Short mmCIF file of C-alpha atoms in Angstrom, two decimals:
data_model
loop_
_atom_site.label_atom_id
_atom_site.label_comp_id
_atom_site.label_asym_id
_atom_site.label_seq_id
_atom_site.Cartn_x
_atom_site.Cartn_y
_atom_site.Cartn_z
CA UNK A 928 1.09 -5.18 -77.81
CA UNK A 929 -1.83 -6.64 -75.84
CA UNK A 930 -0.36 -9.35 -74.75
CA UNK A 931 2.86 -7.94 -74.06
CA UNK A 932 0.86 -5.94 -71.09
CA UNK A 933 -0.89 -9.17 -69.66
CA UNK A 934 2.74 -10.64 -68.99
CA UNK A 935 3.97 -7.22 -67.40
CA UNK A 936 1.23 -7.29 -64.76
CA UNK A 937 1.89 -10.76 -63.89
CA UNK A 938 5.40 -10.09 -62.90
CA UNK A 939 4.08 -7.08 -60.91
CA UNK A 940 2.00 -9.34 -59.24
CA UNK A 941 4.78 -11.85 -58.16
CA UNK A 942 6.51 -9.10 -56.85
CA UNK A 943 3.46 -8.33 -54.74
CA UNK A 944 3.32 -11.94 -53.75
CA UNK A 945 7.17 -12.09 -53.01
CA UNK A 946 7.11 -9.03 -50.85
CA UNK A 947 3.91 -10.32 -49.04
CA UNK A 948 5.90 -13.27 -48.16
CA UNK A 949 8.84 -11.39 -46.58
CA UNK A 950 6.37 -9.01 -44.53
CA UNK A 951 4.77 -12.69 -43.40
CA UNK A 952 8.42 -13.71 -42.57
CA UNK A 953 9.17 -10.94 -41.26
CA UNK A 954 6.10 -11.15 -38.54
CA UNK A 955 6.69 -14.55 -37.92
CA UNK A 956 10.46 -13.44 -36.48
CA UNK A 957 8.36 -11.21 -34.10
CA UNK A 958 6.01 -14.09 -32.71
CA UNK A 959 8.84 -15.45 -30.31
CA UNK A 960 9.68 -11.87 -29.53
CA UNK A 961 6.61 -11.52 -27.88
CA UNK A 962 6.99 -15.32 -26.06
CA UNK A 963 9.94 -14.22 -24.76
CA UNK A 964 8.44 -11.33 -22.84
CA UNK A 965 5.94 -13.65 -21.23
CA UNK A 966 8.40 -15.07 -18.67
CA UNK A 967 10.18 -11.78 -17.86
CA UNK A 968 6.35 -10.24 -17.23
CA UNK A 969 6.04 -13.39 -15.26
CA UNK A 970 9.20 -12.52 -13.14
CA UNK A 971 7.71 -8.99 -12.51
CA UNK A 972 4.54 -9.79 -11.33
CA UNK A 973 6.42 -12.15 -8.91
CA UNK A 974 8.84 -9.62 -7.70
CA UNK A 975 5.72 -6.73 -7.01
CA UNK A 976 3.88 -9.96 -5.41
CA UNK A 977 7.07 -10.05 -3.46
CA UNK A 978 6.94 -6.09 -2.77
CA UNK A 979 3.30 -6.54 -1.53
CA UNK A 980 4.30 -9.20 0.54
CA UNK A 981 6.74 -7.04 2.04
CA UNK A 982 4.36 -3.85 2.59
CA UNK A 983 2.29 -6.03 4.08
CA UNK A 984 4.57 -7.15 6.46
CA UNK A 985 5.89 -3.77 7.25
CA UNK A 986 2.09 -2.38 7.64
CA UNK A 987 1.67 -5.28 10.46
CA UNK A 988 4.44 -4.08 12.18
CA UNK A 989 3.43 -0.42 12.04
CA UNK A 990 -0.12 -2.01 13.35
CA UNK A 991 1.64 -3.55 16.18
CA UNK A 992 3.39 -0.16 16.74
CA UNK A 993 0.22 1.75 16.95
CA UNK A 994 -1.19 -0.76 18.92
CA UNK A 995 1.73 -0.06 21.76
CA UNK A 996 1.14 3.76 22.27
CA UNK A 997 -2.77 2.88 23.86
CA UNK A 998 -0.88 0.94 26.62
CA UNK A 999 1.44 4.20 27.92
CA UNK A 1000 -1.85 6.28 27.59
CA UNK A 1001 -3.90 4.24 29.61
CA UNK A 1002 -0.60 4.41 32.17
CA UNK A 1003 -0.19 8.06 31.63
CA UNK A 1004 -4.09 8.46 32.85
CA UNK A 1005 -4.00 6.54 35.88
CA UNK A 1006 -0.36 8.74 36.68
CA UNK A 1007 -2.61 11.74 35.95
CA UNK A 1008 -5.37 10.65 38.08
CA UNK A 1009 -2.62 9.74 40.90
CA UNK A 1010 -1.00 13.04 40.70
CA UNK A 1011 -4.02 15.07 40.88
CA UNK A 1012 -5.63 12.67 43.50
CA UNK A 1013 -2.73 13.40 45.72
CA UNK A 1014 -2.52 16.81 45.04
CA UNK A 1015 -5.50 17.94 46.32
CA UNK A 1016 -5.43 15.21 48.84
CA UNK A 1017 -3.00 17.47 50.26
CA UNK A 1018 -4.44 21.05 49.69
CA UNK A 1019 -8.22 20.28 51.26
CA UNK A 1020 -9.81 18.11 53.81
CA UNK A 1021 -12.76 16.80 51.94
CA UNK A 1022 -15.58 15.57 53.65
CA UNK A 1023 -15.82 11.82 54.54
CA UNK A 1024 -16.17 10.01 51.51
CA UNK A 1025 -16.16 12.72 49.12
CA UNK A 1026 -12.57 12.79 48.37
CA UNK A 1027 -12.56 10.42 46.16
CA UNK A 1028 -15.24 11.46 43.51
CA UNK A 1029 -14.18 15.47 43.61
CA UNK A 1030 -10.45 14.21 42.77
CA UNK A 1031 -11.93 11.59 40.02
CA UNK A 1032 -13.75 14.49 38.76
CA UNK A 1033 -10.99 17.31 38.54
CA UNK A 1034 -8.87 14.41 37.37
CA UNK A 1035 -11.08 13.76 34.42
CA UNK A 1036 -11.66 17.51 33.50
CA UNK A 1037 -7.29 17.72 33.55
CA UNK A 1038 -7.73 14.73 30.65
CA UNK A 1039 -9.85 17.11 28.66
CA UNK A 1040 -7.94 19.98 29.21
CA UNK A 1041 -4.81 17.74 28.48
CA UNK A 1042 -6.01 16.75 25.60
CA UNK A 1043 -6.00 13.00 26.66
#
């Protein structure tokens, strides 16, 4: 009887070993799993590098665009201060030399007023 049991428990232990070899196999299928998802991670980082290069792009041009607008109000001023200059050229007869700086004046207060 006793050693009867020995030889039982070494065949449960080659099991073990047997099944510890498959789950070993069994991980080393995975390992080129995972080294296959290397290059297609590399391929996405490239294509968002891509994307950013493309925002960035796109946020240039917007900059350009915003940088257009200060041009027409800087034009839209001086057509302010022209329209208002001439206006009351025509409603009052300043005195000499003072036309100038009252129109400059109610010019600037139609900016603020304008919201300009």
């Amino acid at each position: 009887m006793k050693i009867g049991v020995p030889n039982l428990n070494i065949q449960v232990q080659n099991v073990n070993v047997e099944v510890l070899n498959r789950k070993v196999a069994v991980l080393n299928l995975s390992v080129p799993v995972f080294n296959l998802d290397v290059p297609t991670l590399s391929l996405k980082i490239s294509v968002l590098s891509r994307k950013v290069e493309v925002l960035n792009v796109n946020v240039g041009v917007l900059n350009r665009k915003a940088e257009a607008p200060s041009v027409s109000v800087e034009a839209l001023k001086e057509n302010v201060l022209a329209f208002y200059t001439n206006r009351h050229a025509q409603h009052r007869k300043p005195q000499r030399g003072e036309r100038l700086l009252f129109d400059v004046a109610f010019a600037e207060e139609a900016y603020d007023l304008a919201g300009i």
